[in-house]
PDB file of C-alpha atoms in Angstrom:
ATOM      1  CA  GLN A   1     -10.441  28.838  -3.509  1.00  0.00           C
ATOM      2  CA  VAL A   2     -11.103  25.497  -1.805  1.00  0.00           C
ATOM      3  CA  GLN A   3     -10.066  24.568   1.724  1.00  0.00           C
ATOM      4  CA  LEU A   4      -9.925  20.861   2.560  1.00  0.00           C
ATOM      5  CA  VAL A   5      -9.974  19.140   5.962  1.00  0.00           C
ATOM      6  CA  GLU A   6      -9.544  15.381   6.267  1.00  0.00           C
ATOM      7  CA  SER A   7     -10.790  13.292   9.175  1.00  0.00           C
ATOM      8  CA  GLY A   8     -11.392   9.688  10.106  1.00  0.00           C
ATOM      9  CA  GLY A   9      -7.882   8.340  10.320  1.00  0.00           C
ATOM     10  CA  GLY A  10      -6.718   6.137  13.149  1.00  0.00           C
ATOM     11  CA  LEU A  11      -5.087   2.920  14.291  1.00  0.00           C
ATOM     12  CA  VAL A  12      -6.751  -0.292  13.119  1.00  0.00           C
ATOM     13  CA  GLN A  13      -5.863  -3.935  12.725  1.00  0.00           C
ATOM     14  CA  ALA A  14      -5.282  -5.735   9.471  1.00  0.00           C
ATOM     15  CA  GLY A  15      -8.592  -6.699   7.896  1.00  0.00           C
ATOM     16  CA  ASP A  16     -10.495  -3.848   9.506  1.00  0.00           C
ATOM     17  CA  SER A  17     -12.359  -1.080   7.727  1.00  0.00           C
ATOM     18  CA  LEU A  18     -12.089   2.687   8.000  1.00  0.00           C
ATOM     19  CA  THR A  19     -13.802   5.588   6.298  1.00  0.00           C
ATOM     20  CA  LEU A  20     -12.015   8.849   5.649  1.00  0.00           C
ATOM     21  CA  SER A  21     -13.862  12.086   5.053  1.00  0.00           C
ATOM     22  CA  CYS A  22     -12.699  15.279   3.421  1.00  0.00           C
ATOM     23  CA  ALA A  23     -14.807  18.367   4.062  1.00  0.00           C
ATOM     24  CA  ALA A  24     -14.417  21.221   1.624  1.00  0.00           C
ATOM     25  CA  SER A  25     -15.260  24.849   2.001  1.00  0.00           C
ATOM     26  CA  GLY A  26     -15.810  27.158  -0.907  1.00  0.00           C
ATOM     27  CA  ARG A  27     -18.537  27.374  -3.481  1.00  0.00           C
ATOM     28  CA  THR A  28     -16.531  25.694  -6.230  1.00  0.00           C
ATOM     29  CA  PHE A  29     -16.354  22.203  -4.694  1.00  0.00           C
ATOM     30  CA  SER A  30     -18.703  20.679  -7.251  1.00  0.00           C
ATOM     31  CA  ASN A  31     -16.560  22.053 -10.085  1.00  0.00           C
ATOM     32  CA  ASN A  32     -13.489  20.125  -8.950  1.00  0.00           C
ATOM     33  CA  HIS A  33     -12.360  16.582  -9.437  1.00  0.00           C
ATOM     34  CA  MET A  34     -11.321  15.104  -6.099  1.00  0.00           C
ATOM     35  CA  GLY A  35      -8.510  12.736  -5.315  1.00  0.00           C
ATOM     36  CA  TRP A  36      -7.135  10.764  -2.403  1.00  0.00           C
ATOM     37  CA  PHE A  37      -3.395  10.293  -2.120  1.00  0.00           C
ATOM     38  CA  ARG A  38      -1.165   8.779   0.526  1.00  0.00           C
ATOM     39  CA  GLN A  39       2.407   9.101   1.654  1.00  0.00           C
ATOM     40  CA  ALA A  40       4.295   6.598   3.762  1.00  0.00           C
ATOM     41  CA  PRO A  41       7.518   7.534   5.575  1.00  0.00           C
ATOM     42  CA  GLY A  42      10.416   7.749   3.181  1.00  0.00           C
ATOM     43  CA  LYS A  43       8.201   7.335   0.131  1.00  0.00           C
ATOM     44  CA  GLU A  44       6.744   9.667  -2.444  1.00  0.00           C
ATOM     45  CA  ARG A  45       3.132  10.705  -2.353  1.00  0.00           C
ATOM     46  CA  GLU A  46       1.094   8.234  -4.391  1.00  0.00           C
ATOM     47  CA  PHE A  47      -2.301   8.203  -6.026  1.00  0.00           C
ATOM     48  CA  VAL A  48      -5.020   6.177  -4.318  1.00  0.00           C
ATOM     49  CA  ALA A  49      -8.338   7.098  -5.952  1.00  0.00           C
ATOM     50  CA  HIS A  50     -10.138   9.929  -7.680  1.00  0.00           C
ATOM     51  CA  ILE A  51     -13.675  10.912  -8.555  1.00  0.00           C
ATOM     52  CA  SER A  52     -14.960  13.292 -11.179  1.00  0.00           C
ATOM     53  CA  ALA A  53     -16.653  16.579 -10.342  1.00  0.00           C
ATOM     54  CA  TRP A  54     -20.189  15.171 -10.587  1.00  0.00           C
ATOM     55  CA  GLY A  55     -19.262  11.698  -9.391  1.00  0.00           C
ATOM     56  CA  GLY A  56     -19.833   9.953 -12.677  1.00  0.00           C
ATOM     57  CA  ALA A  57     -16.336   8.543 -12.996  1.00  0.00           C
ATOM     58  CA  THR A  58     -13.887   7.018 -10.556  1.00  0.00           C
ATOM     59  CA  GLY A  59     -10.413   5.570 -10.744  1.00  0.00           C
ATOM     60  CA  TYR A  60      -8.250   3.543  -8.403  1.00  0.00           C
ATOM     61  CA  ALA A  61      -4.674   2.507  -7.936  1.00  0.00           C
ATOM     62  CA  ASP A  62      -4.137  -1.183  -8.578  1.00  0.00           C
ATOM     63  CA  SER A  63      -3.066  -1.663  -4.978  1.00  0.00           C
ATOM     64  CA  VAL A  64      -6.472  -0.608  -3.612  1.00  0.00           C
ATOM     65  CA  ARG A  65      -8.913  -1.530  -6.375  1.00  0.00           C
ATOM     66  CA  GLY A  66     -11.625  -3.782  -5.008  1.00  0.00           C
ATOM     67  CA  ARG A  67     -10.899  -2.781  -1.400  1.00  0.00           C
ATOM     68  CA  PHE A  68     -11.348   1.019  -1.409  1.00  0.00           C
ATOM     69  CA  THR A  69     -14.318   3.036  -2.637  1.00  0.00           C
ATOM     70  CA  ILE A  70     -14.335   6.765  -3.291  1.00  0.00           C
ATOM     71  CA  SER A  71     -17.568   8.742  -3.245  1.00  0.00           C
ATOM     72  CA  ARG A  72     -18.707  12.314  -2.899  1.00  0.00           C
ATOM     73  CA  ASP A  73     -21.727  14.248  -1.731  1.00  0.00           C
ATOM     74  CA  ASN A  74     -21.745  17.620  -3.428  1.00  0.00           C
ATOM     75  CA  ALA A  75     -24.649  18.800  -1.266  1.00  0.00           C
ATOM     76  CA  LYS A  76     -22.423  18.307   1.786  1.00  0.00           C
ATOM     77  CA  ASN A  77     -19.176  19.399   0.090  1.00  0.00           C
ATOM     78  CA  THR A  78     -17.605  16.149   1.220  1.00  0.00           C
ATOM     79  CA  VAL A  79     -15.651  13.348  -0.394  1.00  0.00           C
ATOM     80  CA  TYR A  80     -15.207   9.951   1.247  1.00  0.00           C
ATOM     81  CA  LEU A  81     -12.813   7.049   1.043  1.00  0.00           C
ATOM     82  CA  GLN A  82     -14.217   3.775   2.322  1.00  0.00           C
ATOM     83  CA  MET A  83     -11.317   1.436   3.033  1.00  0.00           C
ATOM     84  CA  ASN A  84     -11.981  -2.269   3.575  1.00  0.00           C
ATOM     85  CA  SER A  85      -9.667  -5.215   4.181  1.00  0.00           C
ATOM     86  CA  LEU A  86      -6.901  -2.908   5.306  1.00  0.00           C
ATOM     87  CA  LYS A  87      -3.335  -4.149   5.153  1.00  0.00           C
ATOM     88  CA  PRO A  88      -0.204  -2.993   6.997  1.00  0.00           C
ATOM     89  CA  GLU A  89       1.103  -1.631   3.695  1.00  0.00           C
ATOM     90  CA  ASP A  90      -1.846   0.799   3.631  1.00  0.00           C
ATOM     91  CA  THR A  91      -0.226   2.638   6.539  1.00  0.00           C
ATOM     92  CA  ALA A  92       0.387   6.246   5.491  1.00  0.00           C
ATOM     93  CA  VAL A  93      -0.779   9.806   5.818  1.00  0.00           C
ATOM     94  CA  TYR A  94      -3.814  10.179   3.578  1.00  0.00           C
ATOM     95  CA  TYR A  95      -4.475  13.450   1.794  1.00  0.00           C
ATOM     96  CA  CYS A  96      -7.412  14.657  -0.200  1.00  0.00           C
ATOM     97  CA  ALA A  97      -6.928  17.034  -3.080  1.00  0.00           C
ATOM     98  CA  ALA A  98      -9.060  19.081  -5.440  1.00  0.00           C
ATOM     99  CA  GLY A  99      -8.293  20.063  -8.985  1.00  0.00           C
ATOM    100  CA  ARG A 100      -9.596  20.960 -12.389  1.00  0.00           C
ATOM    101  CA  LEU A 101      -7.723  18.210 -14.253  1.00  0.00           C
ATOM    102  CA  TRP A 102      -8.682  14.533 -14.427  1.00  0.00           C
ATOM    103  CA  THR A 103      -5.319  13.147 -13.420  1.00  0.00           C
ATOM    104  CA  VAL A 104      -3.470  10.852 -11.025  1.00  0.00           C
ATOM    105  CA  VAL A 105      -0.443  13.168 -10.814  1.00  0.00           C
ATOM    106  CA  PRO A 106      -0.245  14.866  -7.409  1.00  0.00           C
ATOM    107  CA  ARG A 107       1.449  18.062  -8.574  1.00  0.00           C
ATOM    108  CA  LEU A 108      -1.412  18.770 -10.978  1.00  0.00           C
ATOM    109  CA  TYR A 109      -3.956  19.148  -8.183  1.00  0.00           C
ATOM    110  CA  ASP A 110      -4.689  22.690  -7.046  1.00  0.00           C
ATOM    111  CA  TYR A 111      -5.685  22.306  -3.399  1.00  0.00           C
ATOM    112  CA  TRP A 112      -4.628  19.959  -0.614  1.00  0.00           C
ATOM    113  CA  GLY A 113      -5.726  19.089   2.886  1.00  0.00           C
ATOM    114  CA  GLN A 114      -3.376  18.665   5.830  1.00  0.00           C
ATOM    115  CA  GLY A 115      -3.646  14.879   5.872  1.00  0.00           C
ATOM    116  CA  THR A 116      -4.864  12.238   8.312  1.00  0.00           C
ATOM    117  CA  GLN A 117      -2.799   9.336   9.625  1.00  0.00           C
ATOM    118  CA  VAL A 118      -3.906   5.767   8.978  1.00  0.00           C
ATOM    119  CA  THR A 119      -1.965   3.038  10.741  1.00  0.00           C
ATOM    120  CA  VAL A 120      -2.722  -0.630  10.145  1.00  0.00           C
ATOM    121  CA  SER A 121      -1.185  -3.102  12.552  1.00  0.00           C
ATOM    122  CA  SER A 122      -0.549  -6.716  11.621  1.00  0.00           C
TER     123      SER A 122
END
């Protein structure tokens, strides 16, 4: 069992940076791939980035590649999402997720956090 708690969201201006954190409890954190997803009002939840269990592989959505960086610290049971050059279209609730599969499909992740709001003003 893994419990996830996101933090770090907020209101920023276009071009600003923000770092999200996702703290995990449970001894199996390092066995799980971790993903960040986001959901804007009226839209489906979409993949943002993921990182493999030991951090050796990462993947990004085209819309954030080059601006966002995912990382993890297994000693701290935490995964991060560094977001640079934020745009109004990045506005959404951001969720972290943990799972055993290397995938970008939300429903294939096993555990989810409650989400943190990111709002980017123009």
